[in-house]
Coordinates of C-alpha atoms and ligand atoms in Angstrom, one line a residue:
X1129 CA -19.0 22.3 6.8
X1130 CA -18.3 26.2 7.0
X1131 CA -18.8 27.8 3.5
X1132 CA -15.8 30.1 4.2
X1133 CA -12.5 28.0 3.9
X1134 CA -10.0 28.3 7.3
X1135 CA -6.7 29.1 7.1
X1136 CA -4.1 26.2 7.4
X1137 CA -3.6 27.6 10.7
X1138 CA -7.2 27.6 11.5
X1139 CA -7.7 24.3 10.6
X1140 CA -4.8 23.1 12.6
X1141 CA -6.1 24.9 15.8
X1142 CA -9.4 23.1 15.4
X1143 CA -7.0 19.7 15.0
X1144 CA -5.4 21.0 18.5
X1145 CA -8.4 21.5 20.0
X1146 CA -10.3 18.5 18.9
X1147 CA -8.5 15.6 17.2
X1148 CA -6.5 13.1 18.7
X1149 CA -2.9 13.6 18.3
X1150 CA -1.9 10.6 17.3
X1151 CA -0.1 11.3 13.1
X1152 CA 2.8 13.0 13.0
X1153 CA 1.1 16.0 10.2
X1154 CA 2.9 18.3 7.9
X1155 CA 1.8 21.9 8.7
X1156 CA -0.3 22.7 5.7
X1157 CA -4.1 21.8 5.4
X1158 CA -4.8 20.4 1.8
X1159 CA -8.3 21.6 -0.3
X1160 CA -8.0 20.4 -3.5
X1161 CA -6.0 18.1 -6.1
X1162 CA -5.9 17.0 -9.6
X1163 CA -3.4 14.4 -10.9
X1164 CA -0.1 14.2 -9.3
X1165 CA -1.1 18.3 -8.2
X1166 CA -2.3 19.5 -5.1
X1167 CA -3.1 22.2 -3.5
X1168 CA -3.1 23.9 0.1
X1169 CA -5.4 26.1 1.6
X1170 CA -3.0 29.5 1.1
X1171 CA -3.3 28.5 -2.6
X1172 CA 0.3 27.1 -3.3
X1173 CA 0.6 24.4 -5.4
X1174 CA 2.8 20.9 -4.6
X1175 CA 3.9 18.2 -7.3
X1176 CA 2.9 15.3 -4.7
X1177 CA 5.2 12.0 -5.7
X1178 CA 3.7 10.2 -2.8
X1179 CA -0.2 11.0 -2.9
X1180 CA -2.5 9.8 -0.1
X1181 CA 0.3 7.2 0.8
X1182 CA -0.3 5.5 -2.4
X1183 CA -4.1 5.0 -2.4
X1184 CA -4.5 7.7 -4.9
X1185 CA -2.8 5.4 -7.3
X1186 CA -4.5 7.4 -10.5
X1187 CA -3.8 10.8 -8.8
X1188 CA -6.3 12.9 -7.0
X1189 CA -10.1 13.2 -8.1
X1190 CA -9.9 10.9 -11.6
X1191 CA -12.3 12.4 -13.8
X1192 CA -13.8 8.8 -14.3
X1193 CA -13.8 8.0 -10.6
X1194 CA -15.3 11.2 -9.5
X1195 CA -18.0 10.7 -12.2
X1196 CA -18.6 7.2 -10.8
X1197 CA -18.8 8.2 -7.3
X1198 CA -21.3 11.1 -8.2
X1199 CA -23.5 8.6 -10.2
X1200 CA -23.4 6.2 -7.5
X1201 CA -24.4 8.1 -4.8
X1202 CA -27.5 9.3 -6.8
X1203 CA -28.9 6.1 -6.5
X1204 CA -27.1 3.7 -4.0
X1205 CA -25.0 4.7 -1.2
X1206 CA -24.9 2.1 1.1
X1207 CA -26.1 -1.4 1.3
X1208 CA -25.3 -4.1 3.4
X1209 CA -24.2 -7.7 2.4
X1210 CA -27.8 -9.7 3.8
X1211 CA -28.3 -8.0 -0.4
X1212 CA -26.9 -8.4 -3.9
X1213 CA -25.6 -5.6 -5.4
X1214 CA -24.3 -5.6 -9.4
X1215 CA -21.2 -3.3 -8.6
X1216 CA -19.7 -5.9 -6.2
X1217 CA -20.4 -9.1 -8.2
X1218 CA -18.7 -6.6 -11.3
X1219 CA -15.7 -5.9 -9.3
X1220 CA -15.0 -9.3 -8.0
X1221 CA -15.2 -10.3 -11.5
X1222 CA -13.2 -7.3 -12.7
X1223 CA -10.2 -8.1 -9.9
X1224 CA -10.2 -11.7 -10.1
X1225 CA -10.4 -12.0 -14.4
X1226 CA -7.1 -9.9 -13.8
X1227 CA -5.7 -12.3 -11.1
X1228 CA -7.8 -15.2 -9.6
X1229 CA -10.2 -16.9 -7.2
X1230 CA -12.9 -15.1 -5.6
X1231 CA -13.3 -11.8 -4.0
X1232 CA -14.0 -10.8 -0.1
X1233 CA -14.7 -6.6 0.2
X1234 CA -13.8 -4.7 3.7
X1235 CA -12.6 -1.5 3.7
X1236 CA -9.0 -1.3 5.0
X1237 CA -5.8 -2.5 4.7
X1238 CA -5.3 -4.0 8.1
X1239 CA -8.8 -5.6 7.7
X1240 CA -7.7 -7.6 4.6
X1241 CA -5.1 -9.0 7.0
X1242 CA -7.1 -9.8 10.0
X1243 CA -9.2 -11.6 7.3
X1244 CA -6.8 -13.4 5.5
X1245 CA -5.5 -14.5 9.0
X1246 CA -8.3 -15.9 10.1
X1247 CA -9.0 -17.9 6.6
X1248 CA -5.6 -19.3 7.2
X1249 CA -6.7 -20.6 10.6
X1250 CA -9.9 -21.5 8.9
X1251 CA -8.7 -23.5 6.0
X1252 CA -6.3 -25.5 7.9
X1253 CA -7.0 -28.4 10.3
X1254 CA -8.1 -27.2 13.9
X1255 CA -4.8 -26.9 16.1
X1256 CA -3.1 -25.3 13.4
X1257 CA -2.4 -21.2 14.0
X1258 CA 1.1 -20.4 13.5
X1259 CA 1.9 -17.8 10.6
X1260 CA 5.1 -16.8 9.5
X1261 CA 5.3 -13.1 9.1
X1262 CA 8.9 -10.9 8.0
X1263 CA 11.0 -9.0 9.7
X1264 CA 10.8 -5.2 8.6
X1265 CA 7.7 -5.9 7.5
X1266 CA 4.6 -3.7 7.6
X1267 CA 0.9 -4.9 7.7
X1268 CA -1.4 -2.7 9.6
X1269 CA -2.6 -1.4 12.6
X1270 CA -5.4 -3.6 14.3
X1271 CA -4.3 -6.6 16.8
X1272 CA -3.4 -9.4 14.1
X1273 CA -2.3 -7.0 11.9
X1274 CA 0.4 -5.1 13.7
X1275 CA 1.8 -8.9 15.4
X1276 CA 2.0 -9.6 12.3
X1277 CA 4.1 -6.4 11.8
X1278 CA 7.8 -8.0 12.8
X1279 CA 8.8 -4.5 14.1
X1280 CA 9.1 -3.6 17.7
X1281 CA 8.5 -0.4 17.1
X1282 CA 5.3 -0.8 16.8
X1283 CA 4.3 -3.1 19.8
X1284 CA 5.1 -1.0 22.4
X1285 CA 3.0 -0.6 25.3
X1286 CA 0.1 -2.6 23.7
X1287 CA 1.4 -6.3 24.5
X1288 CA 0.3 -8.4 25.0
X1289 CA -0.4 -9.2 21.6
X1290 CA -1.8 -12.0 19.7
X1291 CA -0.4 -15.3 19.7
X1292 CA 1.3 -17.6 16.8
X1293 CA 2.9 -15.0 15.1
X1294 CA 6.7 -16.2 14.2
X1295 CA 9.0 -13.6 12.6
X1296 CA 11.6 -14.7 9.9
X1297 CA 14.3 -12.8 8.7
X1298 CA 14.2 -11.3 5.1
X1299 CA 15.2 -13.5 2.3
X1300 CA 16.4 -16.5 4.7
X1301 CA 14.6 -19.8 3.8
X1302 CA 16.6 -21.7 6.1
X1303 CA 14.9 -19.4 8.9
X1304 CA 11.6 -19.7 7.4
X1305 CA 12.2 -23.8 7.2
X1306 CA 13.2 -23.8 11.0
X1307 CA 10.5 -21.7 12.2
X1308 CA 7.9 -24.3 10.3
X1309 CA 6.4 -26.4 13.2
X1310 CA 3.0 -29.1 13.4
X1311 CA 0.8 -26.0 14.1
X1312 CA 1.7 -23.2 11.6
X1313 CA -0.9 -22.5 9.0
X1314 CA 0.6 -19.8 6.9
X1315 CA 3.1 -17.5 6.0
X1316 CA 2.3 -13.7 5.4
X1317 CA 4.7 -11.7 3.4
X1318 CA 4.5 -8.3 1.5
X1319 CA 6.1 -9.2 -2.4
X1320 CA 7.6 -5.5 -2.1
X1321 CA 8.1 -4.7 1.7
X1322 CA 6.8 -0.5 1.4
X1323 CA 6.7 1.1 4.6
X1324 CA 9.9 -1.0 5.4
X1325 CA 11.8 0.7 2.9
X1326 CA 10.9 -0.6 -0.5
X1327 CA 12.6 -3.9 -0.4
X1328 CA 12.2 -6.2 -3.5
X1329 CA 12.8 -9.6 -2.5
X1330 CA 15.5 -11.6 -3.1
X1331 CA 15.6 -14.2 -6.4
X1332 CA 13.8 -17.2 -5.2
X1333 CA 13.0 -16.3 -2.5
X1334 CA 9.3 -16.2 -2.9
X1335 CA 9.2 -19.7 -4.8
X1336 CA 11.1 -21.0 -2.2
X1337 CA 8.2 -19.7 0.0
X1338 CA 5.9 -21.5 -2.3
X1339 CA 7.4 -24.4 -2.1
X1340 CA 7.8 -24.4 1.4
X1341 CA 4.0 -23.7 1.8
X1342 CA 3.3 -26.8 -0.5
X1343 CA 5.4 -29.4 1.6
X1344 CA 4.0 -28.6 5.2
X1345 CA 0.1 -27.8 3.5
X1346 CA 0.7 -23.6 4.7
X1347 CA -1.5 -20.8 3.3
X1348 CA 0.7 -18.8 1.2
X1349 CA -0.5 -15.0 1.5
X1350 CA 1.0 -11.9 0.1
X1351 CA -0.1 -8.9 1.2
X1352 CA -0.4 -6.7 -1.6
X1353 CA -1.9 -4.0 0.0
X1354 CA 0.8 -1.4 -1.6
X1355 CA 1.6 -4.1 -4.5
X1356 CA -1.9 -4.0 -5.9
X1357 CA -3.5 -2.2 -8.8
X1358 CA -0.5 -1.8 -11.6
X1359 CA 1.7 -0.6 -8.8
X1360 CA 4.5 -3.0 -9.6
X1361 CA 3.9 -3.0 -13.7
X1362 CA 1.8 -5.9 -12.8
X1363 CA -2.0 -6.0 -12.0
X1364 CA -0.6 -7.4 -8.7
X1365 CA 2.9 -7.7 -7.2
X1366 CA 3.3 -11.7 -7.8
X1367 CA 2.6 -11.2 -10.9
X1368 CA 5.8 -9.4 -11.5
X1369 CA 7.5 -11.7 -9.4
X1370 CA 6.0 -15.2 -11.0
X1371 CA 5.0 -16.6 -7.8
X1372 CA 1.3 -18.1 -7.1
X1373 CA 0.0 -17.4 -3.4
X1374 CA -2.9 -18.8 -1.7
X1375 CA -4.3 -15.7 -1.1
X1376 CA -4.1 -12.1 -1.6
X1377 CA -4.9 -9.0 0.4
X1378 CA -5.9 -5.7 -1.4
X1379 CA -6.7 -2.1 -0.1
X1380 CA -4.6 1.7 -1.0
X1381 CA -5.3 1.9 -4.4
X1382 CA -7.7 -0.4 -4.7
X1383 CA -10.6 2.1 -5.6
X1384 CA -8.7 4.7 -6.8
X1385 CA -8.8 6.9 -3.3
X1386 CA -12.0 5.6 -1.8
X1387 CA -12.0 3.4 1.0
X1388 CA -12.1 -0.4 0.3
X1389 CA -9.7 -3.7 1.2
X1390 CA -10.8 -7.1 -0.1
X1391 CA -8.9 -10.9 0.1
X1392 CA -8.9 -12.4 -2.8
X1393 CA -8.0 -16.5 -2.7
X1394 CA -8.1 -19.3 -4.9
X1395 CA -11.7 -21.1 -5.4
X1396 CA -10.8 -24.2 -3.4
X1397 CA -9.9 -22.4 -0.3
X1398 CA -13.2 -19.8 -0.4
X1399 CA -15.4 -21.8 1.2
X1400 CA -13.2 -22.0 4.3
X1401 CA -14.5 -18.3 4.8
X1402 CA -18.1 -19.8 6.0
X1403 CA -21.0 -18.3 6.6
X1404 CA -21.3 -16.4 9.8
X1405 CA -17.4 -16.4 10.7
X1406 CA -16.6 -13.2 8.9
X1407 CA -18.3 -10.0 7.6
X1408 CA -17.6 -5.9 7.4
X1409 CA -20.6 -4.4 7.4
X1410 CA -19.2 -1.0 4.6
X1411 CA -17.5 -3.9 2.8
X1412 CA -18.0 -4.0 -1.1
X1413 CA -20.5 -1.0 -0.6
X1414 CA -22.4 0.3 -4.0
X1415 CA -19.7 3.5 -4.0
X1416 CA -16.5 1.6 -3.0
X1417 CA -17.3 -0.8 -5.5
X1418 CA -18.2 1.8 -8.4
X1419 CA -14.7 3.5 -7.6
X1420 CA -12.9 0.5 -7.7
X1421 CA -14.8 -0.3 -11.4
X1422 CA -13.8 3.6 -12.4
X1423 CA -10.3 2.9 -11.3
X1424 CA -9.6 -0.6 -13.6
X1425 CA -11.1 1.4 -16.4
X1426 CA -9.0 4.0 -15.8
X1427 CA -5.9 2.5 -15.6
X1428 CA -6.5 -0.3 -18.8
X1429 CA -8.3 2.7 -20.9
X1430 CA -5.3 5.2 -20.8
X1431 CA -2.1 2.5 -20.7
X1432 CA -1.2 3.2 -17.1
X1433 CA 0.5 0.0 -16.5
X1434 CA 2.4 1.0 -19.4
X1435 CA 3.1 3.9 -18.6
X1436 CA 3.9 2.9 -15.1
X1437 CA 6.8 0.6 -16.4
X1438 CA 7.6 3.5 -18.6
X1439 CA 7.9 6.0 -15.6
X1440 CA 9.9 3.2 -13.7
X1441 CA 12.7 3.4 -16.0
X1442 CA 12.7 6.7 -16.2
X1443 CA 13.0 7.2 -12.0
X1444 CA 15.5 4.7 -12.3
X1445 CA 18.0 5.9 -14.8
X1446 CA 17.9 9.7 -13.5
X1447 CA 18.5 8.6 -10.4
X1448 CA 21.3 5.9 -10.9
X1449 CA 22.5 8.9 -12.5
X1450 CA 22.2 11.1 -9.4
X1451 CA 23.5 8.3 -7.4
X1452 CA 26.6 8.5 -8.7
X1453 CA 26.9 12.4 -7.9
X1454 CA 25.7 11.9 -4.5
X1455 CA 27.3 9.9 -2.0
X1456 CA 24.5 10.4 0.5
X1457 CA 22.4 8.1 -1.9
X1458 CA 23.3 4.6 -0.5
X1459 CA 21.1 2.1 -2.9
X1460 CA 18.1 3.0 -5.7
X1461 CA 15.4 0.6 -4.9
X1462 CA 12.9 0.8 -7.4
X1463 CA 9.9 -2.1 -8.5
X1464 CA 7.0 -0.1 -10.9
X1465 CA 6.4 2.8 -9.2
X1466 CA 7.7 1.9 -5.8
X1467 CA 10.6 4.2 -5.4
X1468 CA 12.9 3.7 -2.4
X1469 CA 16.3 6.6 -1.9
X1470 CA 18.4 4.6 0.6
X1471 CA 20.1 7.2 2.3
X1472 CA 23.9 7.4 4.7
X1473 CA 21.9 9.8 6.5
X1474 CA 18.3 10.1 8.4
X1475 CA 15.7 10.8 5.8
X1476 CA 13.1 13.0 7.5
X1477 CA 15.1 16.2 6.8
X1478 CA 14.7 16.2 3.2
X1479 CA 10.5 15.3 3.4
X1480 CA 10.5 19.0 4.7
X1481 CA 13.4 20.2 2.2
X1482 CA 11.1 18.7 -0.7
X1483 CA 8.2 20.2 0.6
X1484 CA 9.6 24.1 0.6
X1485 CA 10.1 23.7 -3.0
X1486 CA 7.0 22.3 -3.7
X1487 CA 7.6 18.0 -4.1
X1488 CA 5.7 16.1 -1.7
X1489 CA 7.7 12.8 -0.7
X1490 CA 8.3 10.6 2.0
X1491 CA 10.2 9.3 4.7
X1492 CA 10.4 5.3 5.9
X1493 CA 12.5 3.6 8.2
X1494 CA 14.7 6.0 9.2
X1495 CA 16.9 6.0 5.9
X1496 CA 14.8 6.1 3.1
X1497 CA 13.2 8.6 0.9
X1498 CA 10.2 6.7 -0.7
X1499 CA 7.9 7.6 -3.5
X1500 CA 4.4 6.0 -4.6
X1501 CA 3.8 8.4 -7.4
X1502 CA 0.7 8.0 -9.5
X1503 CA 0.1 5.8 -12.2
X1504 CA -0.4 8.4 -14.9
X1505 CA 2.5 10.7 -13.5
X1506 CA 4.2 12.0 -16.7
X1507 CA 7.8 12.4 -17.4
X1508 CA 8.0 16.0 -17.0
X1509 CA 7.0 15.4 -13.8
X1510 CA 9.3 12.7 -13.0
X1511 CA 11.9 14.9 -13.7
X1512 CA 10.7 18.0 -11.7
X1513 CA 11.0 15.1 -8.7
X1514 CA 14.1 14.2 -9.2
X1515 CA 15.5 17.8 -10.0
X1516 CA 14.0 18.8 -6.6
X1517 CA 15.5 15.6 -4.9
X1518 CA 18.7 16.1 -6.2
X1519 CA 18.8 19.9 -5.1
X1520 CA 18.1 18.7 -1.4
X1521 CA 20.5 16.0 -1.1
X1522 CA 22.8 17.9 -2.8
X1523 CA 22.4 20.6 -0.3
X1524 CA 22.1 18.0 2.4
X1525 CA 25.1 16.2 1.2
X1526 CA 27.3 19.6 1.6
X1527 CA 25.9 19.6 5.4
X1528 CA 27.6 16.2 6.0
Ligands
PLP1136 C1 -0.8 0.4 4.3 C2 -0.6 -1.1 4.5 C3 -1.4 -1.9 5.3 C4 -2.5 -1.3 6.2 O1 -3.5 -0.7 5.5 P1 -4.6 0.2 6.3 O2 -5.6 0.5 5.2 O3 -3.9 1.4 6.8 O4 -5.1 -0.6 7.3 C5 -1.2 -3.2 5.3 N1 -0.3 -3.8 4.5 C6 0.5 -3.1 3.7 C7 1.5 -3.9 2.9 C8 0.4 -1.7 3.7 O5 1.2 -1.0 2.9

């Protein structure tokens, strides 16, 4: 790397010349961060409410994951799985003491879907491949993944794409019932939907999803990709709803802003995942799993889930509050820190808004303004957010 930092400017010509175009970016190349603070390369300073899309779920470079990381790689920074490493076998246990089953480690999001997918196909009898997946829904990028992903929007001009994927409306058992045939296996649902606009779902409708599951012998998986971690004031998203699934799938916050997904499922059903018919060769590597052992200390040694339920309530009464100045604001959604603006108008404007005075937030399914703030944001901050937020609606209310 050049010792002399570039420009944002700079940096973004290199991006022109050399990158694949394929994110939308905001205009600003980022060098450093600490907590719910980051900075850009001209040396302003944003109060970021959404950092890296929720994967820094204790804010940017914790002290005790940095430390971790830097210890790590002194001694260990890759091995593959034909080894046993102590950090994996401790951060299975850590994960699964906090939820249950056993632990599988990859490194992404979409890859803890692909897995989970194919361990439903697995467990169940041969000729069974169906899954039931949620309209609105998002659950990554890679061919299972984004079929999965009940949003056209994303399918086009890569059909076709995988087959036995069925798409049930949101909150409609009598769809999901209908949809249920001899060769489904599963049914794949987010607890909180995130990138489809932080939807919480509706009162029993995930035990009705559990029951369904138990009469027809499906694979109950929620995708707590978003959900995981203390994001929902729970260790894990059905923990805050009460619902038991088969399996989960992990990944964003999962090691506190290093790379790593994992599935975690109940005992009985991890021997379905046999020898030979699935690996990831980075996954549950010595520094992803040192991270993800930082992180869990992290968040249980200074009260973060606390403090994440804390900081809920707080989001939610200032801005019920600010609803009720502010026509534009249509609904509050708001589970932990998942934080969901519904708006009567499109969204994106205000990301940039925000941005000009300093709050970093962001924009989802046309309407919403979303937050995934960090566990350990404080209440000053909370309130710098929402003063900023209600400035720009407030200004883009007058526009209306
Ligand atoms: C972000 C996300 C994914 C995809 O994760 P990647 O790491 O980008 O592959 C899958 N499911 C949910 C619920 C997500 O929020």
């Amino acid at each position: 790397m050049n010792d002399t930092p570039l420009s944002s400017r700079e940096t973004i010509e290199l991006f022109d010349r050399y990158v694949i175009p394929n994110y939308g970016r905001h205009p600003i190349s980022l060098v450093r961060g600490e907590g719910a603070y980051v900075w850009d390369a001209e040396g302003n300073r944003y109060l970021d409410l959404f950092p890296g899309w929720g994967c820094n779920i204790i804010g940017y470079s914790p002290p005790r994951v940095v430390e971790a990381i830097q210890r790590q790689a002194a001694s260990l920074i890759h091995v593959p799985n034909t080894w046993y490493i102590q950090q994996q076998g401790e951060f299975a246990a850590a994960l699964c003491s906090r939820g249950f089953g056993k632990a599988f480690f990859c490194n992404s999001g979409a890859e803890a879907v692909e897995g989970a997918v194919k361990l439903a196909r697995m467990h169940t009898p041969d000729g069974k491949y169906k899954i039931i997946s949620f309209e609105d829904g998002f659950h990554g990028r890679t061919f299972a993944a984004v079929t999965a992903t009940a949003q056209p929007k994303y399918h086009q001009g890569i059909s076709p794409l995988i087959p036995g994927f069925k798409y049930a409306p949101r909150n409609d058992l009598d769809a999901v019932r209908e949809l249920v045939d001899d060769e489904t296996c599963g049914i794949l649902i987010e607890p909180v939907q995130g990138e489809g606009g932080v939807n919480l779902p509706q009162d029993g409708f995930l035990e009705g999803l559990r029951e369904i599951a138990d009469q027809h012998g499906l694979v109950l998986i929620f995708d707590e990709v978003q959900t995981c971690m203390g994001r929902t004031g729970e260790w894990f998203g059905y923990q805050t709803f009460g619902v038991q699934p088969d399996v989960i799938t992990l990944a964003k916050g999962l090691a506190g802003g290093v790379a790593c997904g994992a599935i975690v499922c109940k005992d009985e059903i991890a021997p379905s995942l046999r020898p030979g018919m699935h690996a990831s060769t980075f996954g549950g590597n010595p520094l992803a799993m040192a991270a993800g052992l930082a992180t869990i200390e992290t968040i249980e040694a200074d009260g973060l889930i606390e403090n994440c339920r804390i900081m809920s309530e707080r989001f939610r009464e200032r801005l019920s509050a600010l609803k009720q100045e502010l026509p534009v604001i249509e609904e509050i959604r708001v589970c932990g820190l998942m934080v969901g603006l519904d708006l009567a108008v499109s969204s994106t404007p205000a990301v940039a808004k925000c941005m000009q005075r300093g709050l970093l937030v962001n924009a989802t399914h046309d309407t919403v303004l979303r937050l995934l703030p960090p566990l350990n944001v404080t209440g000053e901050q909370v309130d710098q957010g929402c003063e900023i937020i209600a400035q720009v609606l407030a200004e883009m209310s007058e526009a209306t």
